[in-house]
Amino acid sequence: METDGTAPGYLESRKLVKRWSGPWPALANTLLLAILFYATWWIFQDPRGIMRLYTPYVGYMYCRWLLIILIWVAYIFDFWPFRRGWIGRTHPVVKGLVLTAFSVAVMLLIIEGFFMRVLGDYGISYMSPDRLEAMGITRFYALEYATEAIMMFAVIASWLSPAWVVAVENAPWGKLPQPTRGVTIMLVTFLFSTIVYFLTMHSHMAILFYPWQQYTAITPGYWETFANTVSGNFHIGWIMCCTVTVWLYETIWERYPFNLIQTDWLRRLTAFFGIIAIAVALCFFLYYTQDLVWGETIRGTKRLMAPDWRWLHVGEMAIFWLVPMLFLNFYCGNWPTRFSRPVNVLLRTFITIAAAIVLYVVYYKTAHLFLGVQKGFSHPQQFPMIPTIWLINIMLINMWFMDGWPGWKAVPKTTEELAASHQEIVARDVKWSPALGVGLAVGVVGGVAIYVLVVAVLPWLGQMVTIIEGST
Amino acid sequence: MSEEKTTSRRDFVMGAATGVGVGAIGAMGLYSYTPAAYRRFAKAPRGNREEFGAVRRVRVTNISETSWFDNGMLMGDIMAAGGLLVNQYTIGWPPFGNGKGIAKGSFESGLESIRKMIPGDLDEAWALQTKLGVHPENPGGFSCLIEVESLDGTIHKYLLDSGWSFDWMDKAFKREKIDQMLAAHDIEALFLSHEHWDHFWGLPVTLKYDNRIPIYVHSGYYKEGLQYIGASGHKGKLVIQDKPIEKVIPGMVVIKYDVPIINRVFGETSLAFNIKDKGLVSISGCNHQGILQCTAYMRNNLKYDNNKFYGIYGGLHISPFEDWDPKYDDLVIALRQYEFEKIGCNHCTGVITAHKFVERGYPVVKGTARFRSKTPDYLGNGDTIEF
C-alpha cells in the first residue's frame, strides 16, 4: 500500500486542461459550484433547511474540520489509501463522491470519536457535550461549547497543516513514502496545533464556566491588556490571517518572494515565519480599518463596537479575501500571467482585494435574504466564515477531487512541465541588480503611500457608505 | 544598449512591484495597532448632545421579569427548531402554535386559530394554544410599569412591553393593578422594546383593557409583528419609530438601536430619562444593543444633569440562557468605570451575571425573589426601584 516518496504528488503531477475554449469552463464550474453550494447549504446548514447545523458552532465545526480533512487527503496524504491508478482513471464525478464520502467519514470519526469520546470522556470535559449537560448546562450550550473547542482545533490546524506542506515543503519527511509521510506530518502538525490550542484557546474555554476555572487554565488570558478583551477571538483573528496568508502565498503569489531563497532550510524557515509576520500585519491592519470606519471599540459592549467581535471580524474579512484568491487561481488560470512574476503577483493581489470588497458588500447586503442568516454585521450567530468556508470546501472538492470537472480535465504533466512547476518552489526569475534595488526602494515608498492613503480615506468612507442600515 | 535598458527597466518594475508589497505590509504591521495610530481617536468630539429637559423622579415596578421558567426547555425548543437564527414565529410556541409540533408553526396558522378570540377572550385563546403550542407551560413574559414625575409634579404612567403568556401576564397585571390603570386610561403609552416572543406576544393582554393605548415600536418590526398588532385589536396611535431619538415628554426620550437579534428580530428601543440633579437613567427591555453601547450612545447624544449616568434598569442581555462567553466578562470588568449609582437588573441579565456583579461590589439593587423570580440578587417580580 505504500507509495513512492520521491515521485511528484498527484496534484503536482497533473495538468488541468480546459475542455472548451473561452470563458465556458469557468462559467460551467461557477454554475456547478453555485448549485452544489446552495443545495448542500440547504440540506446541512441553513436554519430554515433540513439538518440546520448552523447553530452556529455545530455547523461551523463540521465546516472547518471538513476543510482540514480535504487538506490532509489531498496535500498531506496525497490521496492515500487510494491508489494512484484509481485516482488517474476514475471519472471525476465518481472520484469526487467517493473521496468526499471518505473525507466525511474520517471527519466524523475524528470529531465524534477522538474529540467527543476519547478526549471528552477521558480528558477534557468541555470537549464532551454529554458531560457538560450532565453538569447542568442546557443541551444547546453544551453542544455549542464543545463544538466551539473542537472547531478551534481545526482553525489552528487549517493554518499549520498546509503551512507545513507549502512553507516547510514537508521537510524533513518529504521523501518518505505514503502513508508514513502523511501520518508523520499529520501527527506533527496535530501536536503543534495542540500546543497552540492550549496557548490560545484553553483560557478562553476556562472562563466560559462559572466560576473561572483558574486551577486548570490561566484566567483571564495573558492577552487581555494587549487585545483589550479576555476573549480568544483575538487569536482567531491572527490565526485566520495565517491560514489565508498560507493560501495567498501558495496560489496567487506563486510562493513569491520567499521562493527566491535558494538555500532549502533558510527558505523554509523564512517562508514559515514570514507567513506569520505577514498574517500578523494583515491582522493588525484589518482591526485598525474597522476602528477607522466604525470608531474606536468600547470594551465590554456588544457586537460592532466590541473588541472581541472586531478581532473575530478580522478573520472574517480575511476569509472574504480567500474566496476570490482561490477562484482566480482555480478557475481563471491565475490570471494575469503575461508579466513578470512580481508584477503578476501585485496585480492579482489588487484584483482579489477588489473582488473581496465586492463579495463583502454583496454578502452583508444580501446573505440574510437567501442563506437564512441574520441581517447585520455582528450578530453572535452571524458567521460569514461558515458559508465562505463551505464554498471553499466545495471549490477544493471540485479542483482536488474532481480535477475541475466539468470545465477541466486532468492530463499528466510532461517532464518539462514538471521541471517548470519546480520553479515555483525554488525560483530564479528575479535576480538582484541595481535597477531592482532602486525599484524596490521606490516601491516601498509607494506601498507606504498606499497605506497612508487608505488610512486617510477609511474614516471618510465610513461616514459616506452604509452597507447595512444602522451598521450593526 | 537597448537590451540593457529593457532589462534594467524590467528589473526596476519587478523591484517596484515587490516594494509596493513590502512597503504596504510593513506599514500595516508596524503602524496599524500602535499608540501612534490611535492618537487620532483621542480628538474625537463627544457629539452634538441634545437638550431634552428633565423629570423629578422615575419609579419602575417590575410586573414580570420571568420570561420563561425553564431555560433547558426553552433552549431545547430553539435547538430542535434549528437554532438561534430560526424565525421565532415558526418554532411552534404559543400563541402561534398550530398543533404540528416543533419548527412547524407558522404565523398565519397560529394567528388564525386565535384571531376571533383576541383580545376579548384571552382565557379561551390561551387554553386553545396550550393544546396547539409547544411547551405552553414555559412562557411567562417581561413587562414593567414606569411612573414618571415631571418637574411640575404631574405623574405620567407608561408600560414597557407586554410579556408573552396571556395567562401569566393577565395574572401579573392584576397583581400590580395594571388592568385597572389600563381600563382607566391612566397609562399613556405602551413601548414595545422589540419583537421578541417574551416582550411582544402578550400584547392582547394590554389591549384587552385598553385597545386605544398609543404603541411605540422600532421600525425593524417585521410584517408579521405589525399584523399581530392590528389583529390583536389595537385601535390607537401606532408610532413606528424611524428617528434615532424620539421625544415623549420633557426629560424622557425613546432611543432606537438598529441591532440584529436572535430568532430573526431586528432592532430594539430603550427609554432614557434625565433626572433633575441626579443624571441620566436608561430603562430597557433587553438591551440587545449592549448596555455599554447604549450608555455610550446616550452619553454622546444627550445632555443631562450632573453629566452623570445615574442608573439603569432592565434586562441587560448578558447571559439570558445562563450561557456564558468570555466577552461577557469584558462587560463585567469594564462596567466599573461607568460609575452607575444604581443598577436595577433582572430577566435576560442572567443569574450568573448578577452573581458576578455582586461579587465585584457593583450597586445592584437586590430583590425579594417572589412570584417565581429565581434569585434575590436582582429585582424580581413585584419589586420596585426608584431613581
PDB file of C-alpha atoms in Angstrom, chain B residues 141-346:
ATOM      1  CA  GLY B 141     -43.144  37.431  29.980  1.00  0.00           C
ATOM      2  CA  PHE B 142     -41.358  40.726  30.510  1.00  0.00           C
ATOM      3  CA  SER B 143     -43.222  43.920  31.363  1.00  0.00           C
ATOM      4  CA  CYS B 144     -42.771  46.846  33.704  1.00  0.00           C
ATOM      5  CA  LEU B 145     -44.692  49.917  34.762  1.00  0.00           C
ATOM      6  CA  ILE B 146     -42.823  53.219  34.615  1.00  0.00           C
ATOM      7  CA  GLU B 147     -44.140  56.132  36.676  1.00  0.00           C
ATOM      8  CA  VAL B 148     -42.552  59.463  35.829  1.00  0.00           C
ATOM      9  CA  GLU B 149     -42.971  62.601  37.928  1.00  0.00           C
ATOM     10  CA  SER B 150     -42.494  65.727  35.845  1.00  0.00           C
ATOM     11  CA  LEU B 151     -40.916  68.851  37.262  1.00  0.00           C
ATOM     12  CA  ASP B 152     -44.406  70.324  37.702  1.00  0.00           C
ATOM     13  CA  GLY B 153     -45.484  67.316  39.794  1.00  0.00           C
ATOM     14  CA  THR B 154     -47.614  65.609  37.129  1.00  0.00           C
ATOM     15  CA  ILE B 155     -47.399  61.798  37.208  1.00  0.00           C
ATOM     16  CA  HIS B 156     -47.148  60.029  33.838  1.00  0.00           C
ATOM     17  CA  LYS B 157     -47.512  56.272  33.588  1.00  0.00           C
ATOM     18  CA  TYR B 158     -46.154  54.073  30.813  1.00  0.00           C
ATOM     19  CA  LEU B 159     -45.841  50.375  30.123  1.00  0.00           C
ATOM     20  CA  LEU B 160     -42.675  48.881  28.730  1.00  0.00           C
ATOM     21  CA  ASP B 161     -43.536  45.636  26.954  1.00  0.00           C
ATOM     22  CA  SER B 162     -46.471  43.314  27.337  1.00  0.00           C
ATOM     23  CA  GLY B 163     -44.974  39.901  28.113  1.00  0.00           C
ATOM     24  CA  TRP B 164     -45.727  36.569  26.493  1.00  0.00           C
ATOM     25  CA  SER B 165     -48.209  34.154  28.094  1.00  0.00           C
ATOM     26  CA  PHE B 166     -51.748  35.568  28.094  1.00  0.00           C
ATOM     27  CA  ASP B 167     -52.466  33.664  31.269  1.00  0.00           C
ATOM     28  CA  TRP B 168     -49.326  34.644  33.190  1.00  0.00           C
ATOM     29  CA  MET B 169     -49.414  38.273  32.098  1.00  0.00           C
ATOM     30  CA  ASP B 170     -53.079  38.704  32.925  1.00  0.00           C
ATOM     31  CA  LYS B 171     -52.430  37.453  36.443  1.00  0.00           C
ATOM     32  CA  ALA B 172     -49.304  39.638  36.749  1.00  0.00           C
ATOM     33  CA  PHE B 173     -51.259  42.698  35.533  1.00  0.00           C
ATOM     34  CA  LYS B 174     -53.943  42.011  38.104  1.00  0.00           C
ATOM     35  CA  ARG B 175     -51.354  41.528  40.847  1.00  0.00           C
ATOM     36  CA  GLU B 176     -49.918  45.003  40.185  1.00  0.00           C
ATOM     37  CA  LYS B 177     -53.320  46.564  39.311  1.00  0.00           C
ATOM     38  CA  ILE B 178     -52.173  47.318  35.775  1.00  0.00           C
ATOM     39  CA  ASP B 179     -55.542  46.089  34.494  1.00  0.00           C
ATOM     40  CA  GLN B 180     -57.298  48.859  36.389  1.00  0.00           C
ATOM     41  CA  MET B 181     -54.819  51.517  35.299  1.00  0.00           C
ATOM     42  CA  LEU B 182     -55.262  50.479  31.668  1.00  0.00           C
ATOM     43  CA  ALA B 183     -59.023  50.397  31.925  1.00  0.00           C
ATOM     44  CA  ALA B 184     -58.976  53.883  33.417  1.00  0.00           C
ATOM     45  CA  HIS B 185     -56.642  55.049  30.603  1.00  0.00           C
ATOM     46  CA  ASP B 186     -54.124  56.090  33.232  1.00  0.00           C
ATOM     47  CA  ILE B 187     -51.294  54.590  31.213  1.00  0.00           C
ATOM     48  CA  GLU B 188     -50.300  56.962  28.443  1.00  0.00           C
ATOM     49  CA  ALA B 189     -48.400  54.643  26.107  1.00  0.00           C
ATOM     50  CA  LEU B 190     -47.023  51.173  25.603  1.00  0.00           C
ATOM     51  CA  PHE B 191     -43.425  50.944  24.417  1.00  0.00           C
ATOM     52  CA  LEU B 192     -42.693  47.608  22.783  1.00  0.00           C
ATOM     53  CA  SER B 193     -38.932  47.374  23.094  1.00  0.00           C
ATOM     54  CA  HIS B 194     -38.583  44.732  20.381  1.00  0.00           C
ATOM     55  CA  GLU B 195     -40.435  41.997  18.569  1.00  0.00           C
ATOM     56  CA  HIS B 196     -39.315  39.010  20.639  1.00  0.00           C
ATOM     57  CA  TRP B 197     -41.853  36.494  21.875  1.00  0.00           C
ATOM     58  CA  ASP B 198     -41.446  37.293  25.570  1.00  0.00           C
ATOM     59  CA  HIS B 199     -41.868  41.070  25.223  1.00  0.00           C
ATOM     60  CA  PHE B 200     -44.400  41.284  22.465  1.00  0.00           C
ATOM     61  CA  TRP B 201     -46.610  38.238  22.072  1.00  0.00           C
ATOM     62  CA  GLY B 202     -48.594  39.067  25.213  1.00  0.00           C
ATOM     63  CA  LEU B 203     -49.825  42.280  23.553  1.00  0.00           C
ATOM     64  CA  PRO B 204     -53.512  41.210  23.587  1.00  0.00           C
ATOM     65  CA  VAL B 205     -53.387  41.307  27.390  1.00  0.00           C
ATOM     66  CA  THR B 206     -52.701  45.057  27.348  1.00  0.00           C
ATOM     67  CA  LEU B 207     -55.225  45.635  24.581  1.00  0.00           C
ATOM     68  CA  LYS B 208     -57.867  43.642  26.438  1.00  0.00           C
ATOM     69  CA  TYR B 209     -58.020  46.504  28.949  1.00  0.00           C
ATOM     70  CA  ASP B 210     -57.185  49.446  26.692  1.00  0.00           C
ATOM     71  CA  ASN B 211     -57.248  48.937  22.945  1.00  0.00           C
ATOM     72  CA  ARG B 212     -56.647  52.627  22.226  1.00  0.00           C
ATOM     73  CA  ILE B 213     -53.359  52.931  24.045  1.00  0.00           C
ATOM     74  CA  PRO B 214     -50.659  54.527  21.844  1.00  0.00           C
ATOM     75  CA  ILE B 215     -47.981  51.989  20.920  1.00  0.00           C
ATOM     76  CA  TYR B 216     -44.347  52.736  20.019  1.00  0.00           C
ATOM     77  CA  VAL B 217     -42.362  50.160  18.019  1.00  0.00           C
ATOM     78  CA  HIS B 218     -38.981  50.029  16.313  1.00  0.00           C
ATOM     79  CA  SER B 219     -39.046  50.381  12.527  1.00  0.00           C
ATOM     80  CA  GLY B 220     -37.381  46.962  12.254  1.00  0.00           C
ATOM     81  CA  TYR B 221     -40.625  45.154  13.104  1.00  0.00           C
ATOM     82  CA  TYR B 222     -41.407  42.521  10.512  1.00  0.00           C
ATOM     83  CA  LYS B 223     -44.718  42.451   8.701  1.00  0.00           C
ATOM     84  CA  GLU B 224     -45.923  39.645  10.965  1.00  0.00           C
ATOM     85  CA  GLY B 225     -45.330  41.817  14.024  1.00  0.00           C
ATOM     86  CA  LEU B 226     -47.210  44.766  12.587  1.00  0.00           C
ATOM     87  CA  GLN B 227     -50.032  42.476  11.505  1.00  0.00           C
ATOM     88  CA  TYR B 228     -50.240  40.997  15.004  1.00  0.00           C
ATOM     89  CA  ILE B 229     -50.681  44.478  16.492  1.00  0.00           C
ATOM     90  CA  GLY B 230     -53.676  45.049  14.242  1.00  0.00           C
ATOM     91  CA  ALA B 231     -55.070  41.563  14.694  1.00  0.00           C
ATOM     92  CA  SER B 232     -54.873  41.966  18.464  1.00  0.00           C
ATOM     93  CA  GLY B 233     -57.469  44.695  18.209  1.00  0.00           C
ATOM     94  CA  HIS B 234     -55.342  47.816  18.516  1.00  0.00           C
ATOM     95  CA  LYS B 235     -57.309  50.929  17.557  1.00  0.00           C
ATOM     96  CA  GLY B 236     -54.987  53.635  18.873  1.00  0.00           C
ATOM     97  CA  LYS B 237     -51.999  55.502  17.508  1.00  0.00           C
ATOM     98  CA  LEU B 238     -49.073  53.379  16.317  1.00  0.00           C
ATOM     99  CA  VAL B 239     -45.704  55.122  16.250  1.00  0.00           C
ATOM    100  CA  ILE B 240     -43.180  53.254  14.102  1.00  0.00           C
ATOM    101  CA  GLN B 241     -40.018  54.938  15.185  1.00  0.00           C
ATOM    102  CA  ASP B 242     -37.665  55.909  12.384  1.00  0.00           C
ATOM    103  CA  LYS B 243     -35.778  58.682  14.141  1.00  0.00           C
ATOM    104  CA  PRO B 244     -32.806  57.765  16.342  1.00  0.00           C
ATOM    105  CA  ILE B 245     -34.269  59.789  19.221  1.00  0.00           C
ATOM    106  CA  GLU B 246     -37.992  60.346  19.802  1.00  0.00           C
ATOM    107  CA  LYS B 247     -39.120  62.786  22.493  1.00  0.00           C
ATOM    108  CA  VAL B 248     -42.057  61.685  24.627  1.00  0.00           C
ATOM    109  CA  ILE B 249     -42.300  64.341  27.349  1.00  0.00           C
ATOM    110  CA  PRO B 250     -39.667  66.784  28.638  1.00  0.00           C
ATOM    111  CA  GLY B 251     -36.992  64.693  30.277  1.00  0.00           C
ATOM    112  CA  MET B 252     -37.970  61.430  28.548  1.00  0.00           C
ATOM    113  CA  VAL B 253     -36.966  60.063  25.143  1.00  0.00           C
ATOM    114  CA  VAL B 254     -37.090  56.791  23.245  1.00  0.00           C
ATOM    115  CA  ILE B 255     -33.851  55.779  21.572  1.00  0.00           C
ATOM    116  CA  LYS B 256     -33.740  53.439  18.618  1.00  0.00           C
ATOM    117  CA  TYR B 257     -30.959  50.936  18.056  1.00  0.00           C
ATOM    118  CA  ASP B 258     -30.652  49.049  14.802  1.00  0.00           C
ATOM    119  CA  VAL B 259     -29.379  45.749  16.007  1.00  0.00           C
ATOM    120  CA  PRO B 260     -29.883  42.196  14.704  1.00  0.00           C
ATOM    121  CA  ILE B 261     -31.330  39.908  17.362  1.00  0.00           C
ATOM    122  CA  ILE B 262     -31.717  36.142  17.622  1.00  0.00           C
ATOM    123  CA  ASN B 263     -34.624  34.325  16.031  1.00  0.00           C
ATOM    124  CA  ARG B 264     -34.969  36.828  13.203  1.00  0.00           C
ATOM    125  CA  VAL B 265     -35.751  40.009  15.071  1.00  0.00           C
ATOM    126  CA  PHE B 266     -34.285  43.377  14.145  1.00  0.00           C
ATOM    127  CA  GLY B 267     -33.955  46.427  16.350  1.00  0.00           C
ATOM    128  CA  GLU B 268     -34.634  47.484  19.888  1.00  0.00           C
ATOM    129  CA  THR B 269     -35.692  50.715  21.570  1.00  0.00           C
ATOM    130  CA  SER B 270     -34.743  51.904  25.056  1.00  0.00           C
ATOM    131  CA  LEU B 271     -36.058  54.721  27.208  1.00  0.00           C
ATOM    132  CA  ALA B 272     -33.868  57.461  28.668  1.00  0.00           C
ATOM    133  CA  PHE B 273     -34.704  59.938  31.422  1.00  0.00           C
ATOM    134  CA  ASN B 274     -32.857  62.971  32.726  1.00  0.00           C
ATOM    135  CA  ILE B 275     -33.485  63.016  36.474  1.00  0.00           C
ATOM    136  CA  LYS B 276     -33.138  66.524  37.868  1.00  0.00           C
ATOM    137  CA  ASP B 277     -29.884  66.962  39.819  1.00  0.00           C
ATOM    138  CA  LYS B 278     -29.041  63.265  39.526  1.00  0.00           C
ATOM    139  CA  GLY B 279     -28.362  62.442  35.910  1.00  0.00           C
ATOM    140  CA  LEU B 280     -29.318  60.012  33.207  1.00  0.00           C
ATOM    141  CA  VAL B 281     -31.304  56.828  33.685  1.00  0.00           C
ATOM    142  CA  SER B 282     -31.794  54.178  30.999  1.00  0.00           C
ATOM    143  CA  ILE B 283     -34.661  51.685  31.059  1.00  0.00           C
ATOM    144  CA  SER B 284     -34.655  48.822  28.595  1.00  0.00           C
ATOM    145  CA  GLY B 285     -36.403  45.604  27.774  1.00  0.00           C
ATOM    146  CA  CYS B 286     -33.385  43.528  26.832  1.00  0.00           C
ATOM    147  CA  ASN B 287     -30.551  45.827  25.817  1.00  0.00           C
ATOM    148  CA  HIS B 288     -29.666  43.661  22.840  1.00  0.00           C
ATOM    149  CA  GLN B 289     -27.620  46.603  21.649  1.00  0.00           C
ATOM    150  CA  GLY B 290     -25.406  46.128  24.706  1.00  0.00           C
ATOM    151  CA  ILE B 291     -25.675  48.166  27.858  1.00  0.00           C
ATOM    152  CA  LEU B 292     -22.370  49.907  27.296  1.00  0.00           C
ATOM    153  CA  GLN B 293     -23.170  50.638  23.676  1.00  0.00           C
ATOM    154  CA  CYS B 294     -26.434  52.079  24.902  1.00  0.00           C
ATOM    155  CA  THR B 295     -24.578  54.085  27.545  1.00  0.00           C
ATOM    156  CA  ALA B 296     -22.021  55.356  25.037  1.00  0.00           C
ATOM    157  CA  TYR B 297     -24.719  56.425  22.594  1.00  0.00           C
ATOM    158  CA  MET B 298     -26.668  58.293  25.245  1.00  0.00           C
ATOM    159  CA  ARG B 299     -23.508  59.886  26.589  1.00  0.00           C
ATOM    160  CA  ASN B 300     -22.627  61.163  23.129  1.00  0.00           C
ATOM    161  CA  ASN B 301     -26.072  62.326  22.114  1.00  0.00           C
ATOM    162  CA  LEU B 302     -27.931  63.545  25.172  1.00  0.00           C
ATOM    163  CA  LYS B 303     -27.357  66.381  27.627  1.00  0.00           C
ATOM    164  CA  TYR B 304     -28.208  65.506  31.205  1.00  0.00           C
ATOM    165  CA  ASP B 305     -27.818  66.782  34.732  1.00  0.00           C
ATOM    166  CA  ASN B 306     -24.578  66.355  36.620  1.00  0.00           C
ATOM    167  CA  ASN B 307     -23.067  64.961  33.437  1.00  0.00           C
ATOM    168  CA  LYS B 308     -23.535  61.640  35.168  1.00  0.00           C
ATOM    169  CA  PHE B 309     -25.034  58.350  34.078  1.00  0.00           C
ATOM    170  CA  TYR B 310     -27.019  57.734  37.230  1.00  0.00           C
ATOM    171  CA  GLY B 311     -28.679  54.364  36.792  1.00  0.00           C
ATOM    172  CA  ILE B 312     -30.024  51.582  34.624  1.00  0.00           C
ATOM    173  CA  TYR B 313     -32.974  49.243  34.776  1.00  0.00           C
ATOM    174  CA  GLY B 314     -33.984  46.254  32.719  1.00  0.00           C
ATOM    175  CA  GLY B 315     -32.725  43.144  31.148  1.00  0.00           C
ATOM    176  CA  LEU B 316     -29.078  43.701  30.314  1.00  0.00           C
ATOM    177  CA  HIS B 317     -28.976  40.730  27.960  1.00  0.00           C
ATOM    178  CA  ILE B 318     -25.748  39.239  29.100  1.00  0.00           C
ATOM    179  CA  SER B 319     -26.471  35.598  29.934  1.00  0.00           C
ATOM    180  CA  PRO B 320     -30.182  35.207  29.237  1.00  0.00           C
ATOM    181  CA  PHE B 321     -29.993  31.425  28.975  1.00  0.00           C
ATOM    182  CA  GLU B 322     -27.386  31.133  31.753  1.00  0.00           C
ATOM    183  CA  ASP B 323     -24.895  30.681  28.965  1.00  0.00           C
ATOM    184  CA  TRP B 324     -21.541  32.387  29.043  1.00  0.00           C
ATOM    185  CA  ASP B 325     -18.891  33.809  26.782  1.00  0.00           C
ATOM    186  CA  PRO B 326     -15.626  35.476  27.732  1.00  0.00           C
ATOM    187  CA  LYS B 327     -16.820  38.672  26.088  1.00  0.00           C
ATOM    188  CA  TYR B 328     -19.398  38.959  28.853  1.00  0.00           C
ATOM    189  CA  ASP B 329     -16.524  39.084  31.303  1.00  0.00           C
ATOM    190  CA  ASP B 330     -15.282  42.086  29.340  1.00  0.00           C
ATOM    191  CA  LEU B 331     -18.541  43.765  30.294  1.00  0.00           C
ATOM    192  CA  VAL B 332     -18.391  42.697  33.917  1.00  0.00           C
ATOM    193  CA  ILE B 333     -14.821  44.018  34.137  1.00  0.00           C
ATOM    194  CA  ALA B 334     -15.464  47.243  32.217  1.00  0.00           C
ATOM    195  CA  LEU B 335     -18.706  48.200  33.963  1.00  0.00           C
ATOM    196  CA  ARG B 336     -16.871  49.666  36.965  1.00  0.00           C
ATOM    197  CA  GLN B 337     -15.574  52.663  35.051  1.00  0.00           C
ATOM    198  CA  TYR B 338     -19.116  53.809  34.228  1.00  0.00           C
ATOM    199  CA  GLU B 339     -19.789  54.528  37.918  1.00  0.00           C
ATOM    200  CA  PHE B 340     -23.538  53.884  37.950  1.00  0.00           C
ATOM    201  CA  GLU B 341     -25.193  54.817  41.251  1.00  0.00           C
ATOM    202  CA  LYS B 342     -27.968  52.252  40.877  1.00  0.00           C
ATOM    203  CA  ILE B 343     -28.194  49.105  38.807  1.00  0.00           C
ATOM    204  CA  GLY B 344     -31.617  47.525  38.587  1.00  0.00           C
ATOM    205  CA  CYS B 345     -31.313  44.373  36.544  1.00  0.00           C
ATOM    206  CA  ASN B 346     -33.153  41.099  36.007  1.00  0.00           C
TER     207      ASN B 346
END
